[in-house]
PDB file of C-alpha atoms in Angstrom:
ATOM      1  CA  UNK A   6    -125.331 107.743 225.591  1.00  0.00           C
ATOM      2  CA  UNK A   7    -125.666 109.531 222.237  1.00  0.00           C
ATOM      3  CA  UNK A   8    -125.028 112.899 223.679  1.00  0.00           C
ATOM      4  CA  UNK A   9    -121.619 111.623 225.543  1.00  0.00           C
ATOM      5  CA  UNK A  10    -120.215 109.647 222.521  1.00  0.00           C
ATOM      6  CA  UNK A  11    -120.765 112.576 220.310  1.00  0.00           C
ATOM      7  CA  UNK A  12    -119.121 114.996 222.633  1.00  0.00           C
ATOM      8  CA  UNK A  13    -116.599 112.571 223.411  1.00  0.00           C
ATOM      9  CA  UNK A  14    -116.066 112.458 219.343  1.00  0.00           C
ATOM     10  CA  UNK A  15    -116.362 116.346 219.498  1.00  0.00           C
ATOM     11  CA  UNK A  16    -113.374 117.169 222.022  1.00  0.00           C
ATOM     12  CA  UNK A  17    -111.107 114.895 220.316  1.00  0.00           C
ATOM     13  CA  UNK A  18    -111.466 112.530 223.334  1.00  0.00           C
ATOM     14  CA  UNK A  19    -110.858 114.852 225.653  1.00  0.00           C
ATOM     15  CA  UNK A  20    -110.801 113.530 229.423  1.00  0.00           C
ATOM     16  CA  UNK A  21    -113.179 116.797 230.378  1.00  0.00           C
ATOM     17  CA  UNK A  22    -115.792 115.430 227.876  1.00  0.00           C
ATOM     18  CA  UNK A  23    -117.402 113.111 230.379  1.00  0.00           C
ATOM     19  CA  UNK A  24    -117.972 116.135 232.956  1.00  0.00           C
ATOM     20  CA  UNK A  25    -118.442 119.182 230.847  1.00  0.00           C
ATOM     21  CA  UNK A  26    -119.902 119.857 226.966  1.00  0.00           C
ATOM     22  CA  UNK A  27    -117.224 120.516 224.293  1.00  0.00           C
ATOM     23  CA  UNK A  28    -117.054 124.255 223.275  1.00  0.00           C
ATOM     24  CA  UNK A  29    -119.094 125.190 220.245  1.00  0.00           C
ATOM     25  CA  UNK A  30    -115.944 125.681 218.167  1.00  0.00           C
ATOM     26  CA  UNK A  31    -115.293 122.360 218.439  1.00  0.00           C
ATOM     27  CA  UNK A  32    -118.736 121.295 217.662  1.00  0.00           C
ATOM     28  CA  UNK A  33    -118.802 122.946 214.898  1.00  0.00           C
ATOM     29  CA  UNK A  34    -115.541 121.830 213.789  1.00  0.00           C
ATOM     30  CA  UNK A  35    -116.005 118.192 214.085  1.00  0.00           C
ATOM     31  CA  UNK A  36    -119.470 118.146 212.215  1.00  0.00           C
ATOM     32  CA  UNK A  37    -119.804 120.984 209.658  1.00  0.00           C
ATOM     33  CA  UNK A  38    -118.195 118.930 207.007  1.00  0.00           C
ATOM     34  CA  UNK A  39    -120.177 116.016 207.143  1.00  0.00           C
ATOM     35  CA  UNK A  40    -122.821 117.328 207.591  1.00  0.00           C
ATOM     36  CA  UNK A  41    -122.361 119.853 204.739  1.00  0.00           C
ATOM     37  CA  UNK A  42    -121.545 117.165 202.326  1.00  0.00           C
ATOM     38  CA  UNK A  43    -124.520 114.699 203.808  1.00  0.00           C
ATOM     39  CA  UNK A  44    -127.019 117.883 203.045  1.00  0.00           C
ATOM     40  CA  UNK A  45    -126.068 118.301 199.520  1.00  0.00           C
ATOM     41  CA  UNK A  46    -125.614 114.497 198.811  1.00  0.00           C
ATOM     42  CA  UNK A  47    -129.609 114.697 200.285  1.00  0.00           C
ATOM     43  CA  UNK A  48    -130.367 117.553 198.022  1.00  0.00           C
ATOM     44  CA  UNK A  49    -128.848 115.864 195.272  1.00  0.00           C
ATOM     45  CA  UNK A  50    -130.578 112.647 195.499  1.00  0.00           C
ATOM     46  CA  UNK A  51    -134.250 114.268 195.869  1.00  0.00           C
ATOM     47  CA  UNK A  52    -133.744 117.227 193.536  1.00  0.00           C
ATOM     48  CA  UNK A  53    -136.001 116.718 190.236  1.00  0.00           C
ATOM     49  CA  UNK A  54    -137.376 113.715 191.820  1.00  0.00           C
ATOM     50  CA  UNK A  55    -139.891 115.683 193.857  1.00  0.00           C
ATOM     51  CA  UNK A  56    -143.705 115.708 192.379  1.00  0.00           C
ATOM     52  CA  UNK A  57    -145.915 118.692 194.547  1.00  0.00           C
ATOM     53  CA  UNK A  58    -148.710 117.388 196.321  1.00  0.00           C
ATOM     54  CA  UNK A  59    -151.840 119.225 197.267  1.00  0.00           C
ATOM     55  CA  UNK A  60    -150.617 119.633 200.713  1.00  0.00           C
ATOM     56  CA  UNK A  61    -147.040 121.349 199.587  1.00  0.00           C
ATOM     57  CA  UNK A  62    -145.268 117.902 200.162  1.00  0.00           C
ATOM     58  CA  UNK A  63    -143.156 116.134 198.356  1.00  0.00           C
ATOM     59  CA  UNK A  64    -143.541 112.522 196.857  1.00  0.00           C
ATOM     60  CA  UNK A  65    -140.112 111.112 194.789  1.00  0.00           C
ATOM     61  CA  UNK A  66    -141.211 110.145 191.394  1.00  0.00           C
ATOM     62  CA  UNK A  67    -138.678 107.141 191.130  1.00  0.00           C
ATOM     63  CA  UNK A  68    -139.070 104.307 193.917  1.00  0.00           C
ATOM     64  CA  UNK A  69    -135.862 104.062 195.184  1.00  0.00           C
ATOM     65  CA  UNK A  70    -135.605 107.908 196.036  1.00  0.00           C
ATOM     66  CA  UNK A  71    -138.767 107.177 197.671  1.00  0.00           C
ATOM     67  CA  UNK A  72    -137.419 104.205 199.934  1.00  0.00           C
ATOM     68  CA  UNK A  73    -133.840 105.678 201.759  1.00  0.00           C
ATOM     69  CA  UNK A  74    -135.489 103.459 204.905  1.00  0.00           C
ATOM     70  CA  UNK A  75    -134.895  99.806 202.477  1.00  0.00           C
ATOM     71  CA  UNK A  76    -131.189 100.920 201.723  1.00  0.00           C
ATOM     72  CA  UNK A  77    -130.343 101.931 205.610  1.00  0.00           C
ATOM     73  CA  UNK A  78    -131.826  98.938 206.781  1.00  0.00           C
ATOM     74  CA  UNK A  79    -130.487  96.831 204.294  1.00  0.00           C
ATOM     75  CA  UNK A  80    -126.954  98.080 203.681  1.00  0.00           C
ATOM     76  CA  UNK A  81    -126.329  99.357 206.560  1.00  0.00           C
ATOM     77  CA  UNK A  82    -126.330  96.554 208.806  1.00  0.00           C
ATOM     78  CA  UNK A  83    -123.440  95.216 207.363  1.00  0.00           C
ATOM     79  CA  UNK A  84    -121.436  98.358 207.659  1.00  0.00           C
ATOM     80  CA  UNK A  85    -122.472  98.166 211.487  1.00  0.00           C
ATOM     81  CA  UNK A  86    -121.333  94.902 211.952  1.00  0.00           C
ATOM     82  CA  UNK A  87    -117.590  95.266 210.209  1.00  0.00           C
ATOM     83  CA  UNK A  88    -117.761  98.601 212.344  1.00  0.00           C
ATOM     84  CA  UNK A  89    -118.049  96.719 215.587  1.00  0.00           C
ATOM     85  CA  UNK A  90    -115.950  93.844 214.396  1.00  0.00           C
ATOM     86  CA  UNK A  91    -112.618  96.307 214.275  1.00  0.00           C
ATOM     87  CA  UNK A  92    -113.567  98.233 217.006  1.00  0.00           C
ATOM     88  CA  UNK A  93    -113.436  95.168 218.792  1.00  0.00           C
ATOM     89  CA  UNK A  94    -109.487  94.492 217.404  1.00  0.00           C
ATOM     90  CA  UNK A  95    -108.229  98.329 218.697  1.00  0.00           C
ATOM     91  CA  UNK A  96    -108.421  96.554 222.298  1.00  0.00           C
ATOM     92  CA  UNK A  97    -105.725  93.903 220.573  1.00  0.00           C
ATOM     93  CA  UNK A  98    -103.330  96.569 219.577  1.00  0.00           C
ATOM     94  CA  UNK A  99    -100.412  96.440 221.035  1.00  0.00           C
ATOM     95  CA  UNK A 100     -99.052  98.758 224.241  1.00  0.00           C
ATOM     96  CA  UNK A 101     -96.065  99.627 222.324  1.00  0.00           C
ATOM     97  CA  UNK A 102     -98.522 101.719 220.291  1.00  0.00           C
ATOM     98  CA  UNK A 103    -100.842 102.972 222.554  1.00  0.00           C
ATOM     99  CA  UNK A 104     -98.103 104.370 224.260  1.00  0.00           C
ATOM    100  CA  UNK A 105     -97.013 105.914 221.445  1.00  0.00           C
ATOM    101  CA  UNK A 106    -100.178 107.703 220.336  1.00  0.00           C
ATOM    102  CA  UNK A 107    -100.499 108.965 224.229  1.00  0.00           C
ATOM    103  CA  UNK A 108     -97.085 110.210 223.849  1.00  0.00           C
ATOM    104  CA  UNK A 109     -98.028 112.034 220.625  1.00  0.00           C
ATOM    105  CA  UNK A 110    -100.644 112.967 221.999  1.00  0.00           C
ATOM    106  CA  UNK A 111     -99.629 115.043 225.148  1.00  0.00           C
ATOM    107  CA  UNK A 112     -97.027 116.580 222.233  1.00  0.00           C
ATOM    108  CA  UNK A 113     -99.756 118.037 220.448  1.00  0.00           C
ATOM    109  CA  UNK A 114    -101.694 119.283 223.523  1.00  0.00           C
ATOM    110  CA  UNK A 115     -98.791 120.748 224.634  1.00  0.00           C
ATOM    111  CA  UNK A 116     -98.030 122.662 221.057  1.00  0.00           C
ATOM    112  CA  UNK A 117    -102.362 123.884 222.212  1.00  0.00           C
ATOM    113  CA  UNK A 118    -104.233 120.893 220.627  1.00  0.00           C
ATOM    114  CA  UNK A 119    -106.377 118.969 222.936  1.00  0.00           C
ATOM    115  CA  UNK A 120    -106.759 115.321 222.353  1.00  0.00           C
ATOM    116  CA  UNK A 121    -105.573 112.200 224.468  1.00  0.00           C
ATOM    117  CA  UNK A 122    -105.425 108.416 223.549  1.00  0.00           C
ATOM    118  CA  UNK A 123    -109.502 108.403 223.972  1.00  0.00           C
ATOM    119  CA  UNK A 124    -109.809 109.806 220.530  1.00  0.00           C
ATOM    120  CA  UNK A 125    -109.190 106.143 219.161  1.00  0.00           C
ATOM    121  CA  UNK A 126    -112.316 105.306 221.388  1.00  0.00           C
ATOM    122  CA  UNK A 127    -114.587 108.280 220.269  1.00  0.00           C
ATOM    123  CA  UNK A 128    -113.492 108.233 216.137  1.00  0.00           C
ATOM    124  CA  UNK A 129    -114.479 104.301 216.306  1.00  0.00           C
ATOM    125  CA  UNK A 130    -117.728 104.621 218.628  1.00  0.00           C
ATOM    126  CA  UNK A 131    -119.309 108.181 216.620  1.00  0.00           C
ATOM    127  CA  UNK A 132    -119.513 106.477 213.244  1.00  0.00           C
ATOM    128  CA  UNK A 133    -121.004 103.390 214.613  1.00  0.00           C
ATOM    129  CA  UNK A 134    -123.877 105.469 216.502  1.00  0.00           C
ATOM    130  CA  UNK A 135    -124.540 107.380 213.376  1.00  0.00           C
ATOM    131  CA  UNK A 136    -124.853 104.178 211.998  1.00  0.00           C
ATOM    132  CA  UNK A 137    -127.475 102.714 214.362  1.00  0.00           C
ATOM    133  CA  UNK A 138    -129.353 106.278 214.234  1.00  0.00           C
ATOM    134  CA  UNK A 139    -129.656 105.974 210.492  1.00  0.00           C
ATOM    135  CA  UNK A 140    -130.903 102.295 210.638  1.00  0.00           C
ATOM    136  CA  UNK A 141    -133.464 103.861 213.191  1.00  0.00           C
ATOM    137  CA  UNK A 142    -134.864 106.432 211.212  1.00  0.00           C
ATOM    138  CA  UNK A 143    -134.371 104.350 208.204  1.00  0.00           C
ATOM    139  CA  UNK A 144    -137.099 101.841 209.900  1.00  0.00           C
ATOM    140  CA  UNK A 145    -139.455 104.913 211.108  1.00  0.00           C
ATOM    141  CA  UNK A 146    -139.277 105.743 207.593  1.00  0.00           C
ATOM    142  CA  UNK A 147    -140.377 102.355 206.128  1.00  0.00           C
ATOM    143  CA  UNK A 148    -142.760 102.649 208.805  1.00  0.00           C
ATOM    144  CA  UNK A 149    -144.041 106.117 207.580  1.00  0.00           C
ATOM    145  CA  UNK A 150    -143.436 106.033 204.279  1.00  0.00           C
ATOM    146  CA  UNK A 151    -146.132 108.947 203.691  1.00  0.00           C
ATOM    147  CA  UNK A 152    -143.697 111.515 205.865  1.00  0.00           C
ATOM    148  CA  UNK A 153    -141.592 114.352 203.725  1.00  0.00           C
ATOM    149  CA  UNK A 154    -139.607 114.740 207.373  1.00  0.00           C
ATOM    150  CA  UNK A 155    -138.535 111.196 207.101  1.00  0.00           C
ATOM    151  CA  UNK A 156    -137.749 110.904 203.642  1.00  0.00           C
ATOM    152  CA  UNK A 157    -135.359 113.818 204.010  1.00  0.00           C
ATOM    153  CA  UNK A 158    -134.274 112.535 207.273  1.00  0.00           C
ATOM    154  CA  UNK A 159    -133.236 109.357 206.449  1.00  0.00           C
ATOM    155  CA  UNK A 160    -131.742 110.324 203.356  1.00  0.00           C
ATOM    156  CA  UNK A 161    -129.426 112.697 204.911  1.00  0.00           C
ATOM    157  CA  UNK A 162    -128.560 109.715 207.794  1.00  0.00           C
ATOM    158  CA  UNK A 163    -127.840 107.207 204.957  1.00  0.00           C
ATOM    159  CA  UNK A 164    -125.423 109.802 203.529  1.00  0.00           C
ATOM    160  CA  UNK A 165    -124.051 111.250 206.970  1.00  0.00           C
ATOM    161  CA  UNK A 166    -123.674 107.290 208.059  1.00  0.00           C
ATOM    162  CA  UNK A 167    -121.654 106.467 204.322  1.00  0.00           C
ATOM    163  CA  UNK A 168    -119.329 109.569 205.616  1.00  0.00           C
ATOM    164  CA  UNK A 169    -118.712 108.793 208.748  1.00  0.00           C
ATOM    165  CA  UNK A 170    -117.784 105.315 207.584  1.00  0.00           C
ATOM    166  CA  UNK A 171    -115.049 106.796 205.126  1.00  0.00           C
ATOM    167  CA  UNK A 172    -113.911 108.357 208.314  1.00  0.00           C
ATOM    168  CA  UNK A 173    -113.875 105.852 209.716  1.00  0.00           C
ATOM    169  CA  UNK A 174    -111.983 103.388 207.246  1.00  0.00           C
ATOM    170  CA  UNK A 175    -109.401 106.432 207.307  1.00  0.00           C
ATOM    171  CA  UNK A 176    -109.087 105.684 211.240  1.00  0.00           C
ATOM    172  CA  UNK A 177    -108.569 102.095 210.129  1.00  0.00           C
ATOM    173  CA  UNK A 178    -105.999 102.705 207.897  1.00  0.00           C
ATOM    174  CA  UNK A 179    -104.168 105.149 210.095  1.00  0.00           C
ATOM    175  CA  UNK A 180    -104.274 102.671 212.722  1.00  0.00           C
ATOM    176  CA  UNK A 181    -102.981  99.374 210.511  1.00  0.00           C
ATOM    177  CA  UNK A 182    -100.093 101.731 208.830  1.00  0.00           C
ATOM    178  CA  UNK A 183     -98.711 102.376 212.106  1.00  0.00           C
ATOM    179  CA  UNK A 184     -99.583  98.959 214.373  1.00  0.00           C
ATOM    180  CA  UNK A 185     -97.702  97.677 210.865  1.00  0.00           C
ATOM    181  CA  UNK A 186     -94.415 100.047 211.277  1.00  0.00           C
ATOM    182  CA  UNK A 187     -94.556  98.936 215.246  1.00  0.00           C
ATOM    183  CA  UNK A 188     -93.880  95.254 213.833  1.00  0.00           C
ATOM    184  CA  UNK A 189     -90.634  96.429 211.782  1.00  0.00           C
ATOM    185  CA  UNK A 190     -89.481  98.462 214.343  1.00  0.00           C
ATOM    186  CA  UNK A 191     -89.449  94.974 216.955  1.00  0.00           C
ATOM    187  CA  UNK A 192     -87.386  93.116 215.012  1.00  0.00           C
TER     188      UNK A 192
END
C-alpha cells in the first residue's frame, strides 16, 4: 500500500500508476525537495548536539534532540487525525468542481502534463502515510533509544512529515479557494 500511494502521489495521479511504476523523472521530481529540506532541517537539529562515543556513534547532548520518537508520537497524532478529517470532506465537494478540475486537467495533459482528477486523492493520501511512517519510526525509536539510525531516522520523518503537511494545507487551501468561487459562481 505504501509503494502504490507514493507512486500514485509520484505520477500526479496518473491512471497508469496502479499498473506500471512512475518514471524516475517523476520520482525524483515529486520528492527531491522535501526531502532536501527534511535532510538539512535533520542536520540542523543534530549538528553541535552530537557527543562521540567510543563506538563512533553519536549521543545528542540536549534531551529533546535525543527524543524525535516523544515529538512524532506526540504531535503527530493530531496532525494525522485533522489529515484524515479533511480528506474525509474532498468526497463532499461538490460535482460542479470535480468536473472542473477533470476538465483542467485533460487541458494540461493535453498541453504534455500528465495528471487526472486522482491527484486530489494521491496529494491528500501521501502526506498522511508519511505521517503514519514517522509515528512508526518515531515509536521504534522510543523503543531503541540507544540507535544513531533511528535518531537520524526519525528526525528526518518528523521533518519530512511537518513538510508534507504544509503541502498539504496548500492542497487545502487550493481546494477551499476554489469549492468557495464555485458558490459565487451558483448564484
Amino acid at each position: 500500500m505504501i509503494l502504490t500511494i507514493t507512486n500514485n502521489y509520484v505520477a500526479g495521479g496518473d491512471f497508469s500508476a496502479d499498473d506500471e511504476f512512475a518514471p524516475l523523472t517523476s520520482w525524483i521530481k515529486a520528492l527531491w525537495s522535501g526531502v532536501v529540506i527534511s535532510v538539512a532541517l535533520t542536520v540542523l537539529t543534530l549538528w553541535q548536539q552530537c557527543q562521540m562515543t567510543s563506538l563512533g556513534g553519536c549521543l545528542p547532548k540536549d534531551a529533546f534532540v535525543a527524543l524525535p520518537g516523544t515529538i512524532a508520537i506526540s504531535v503527530l497524532p493530531n496532525i494525522l487525525g485533522f489529515g484524515i478529517g479533511v480528506y474525509a470532506l474532498i468526497f463532499a465537494l461538490s460535482e460542479k468542481f470535480v468536473k472542473m478540475f477533470h476538465e483542467a486537467a485533460q487541458r494540461a495533459n493535453a498541453n504534455g502534463e500528465k495528471i487526472s482528477v486522482l491527484t486530489l486523492n494521491a496529494d491528500m493520501a501521501y502526506p498522511l502515510m508519511v505521517i503514519i511512517i514517522a509515528i512508526a519510526v518515531g515509536l521504534l525509536q522510543q523503543v531503541f533509544k540507544e540507535s544513531v539510525w533511528l535518531l537520524v531516522g526519525s528526525w528526518f520523518m518528523v521533518w519530512y512529515s511537518l513538510v508534507k503537511t504544509a503541502g498539504l494545507i496548500g492542497v487545502i487551501f487550493r481546494i477551499g479557494e476554489q469549492a468557495l468561487l464555485d458558490k459565487i459562481d451558483a448564484q
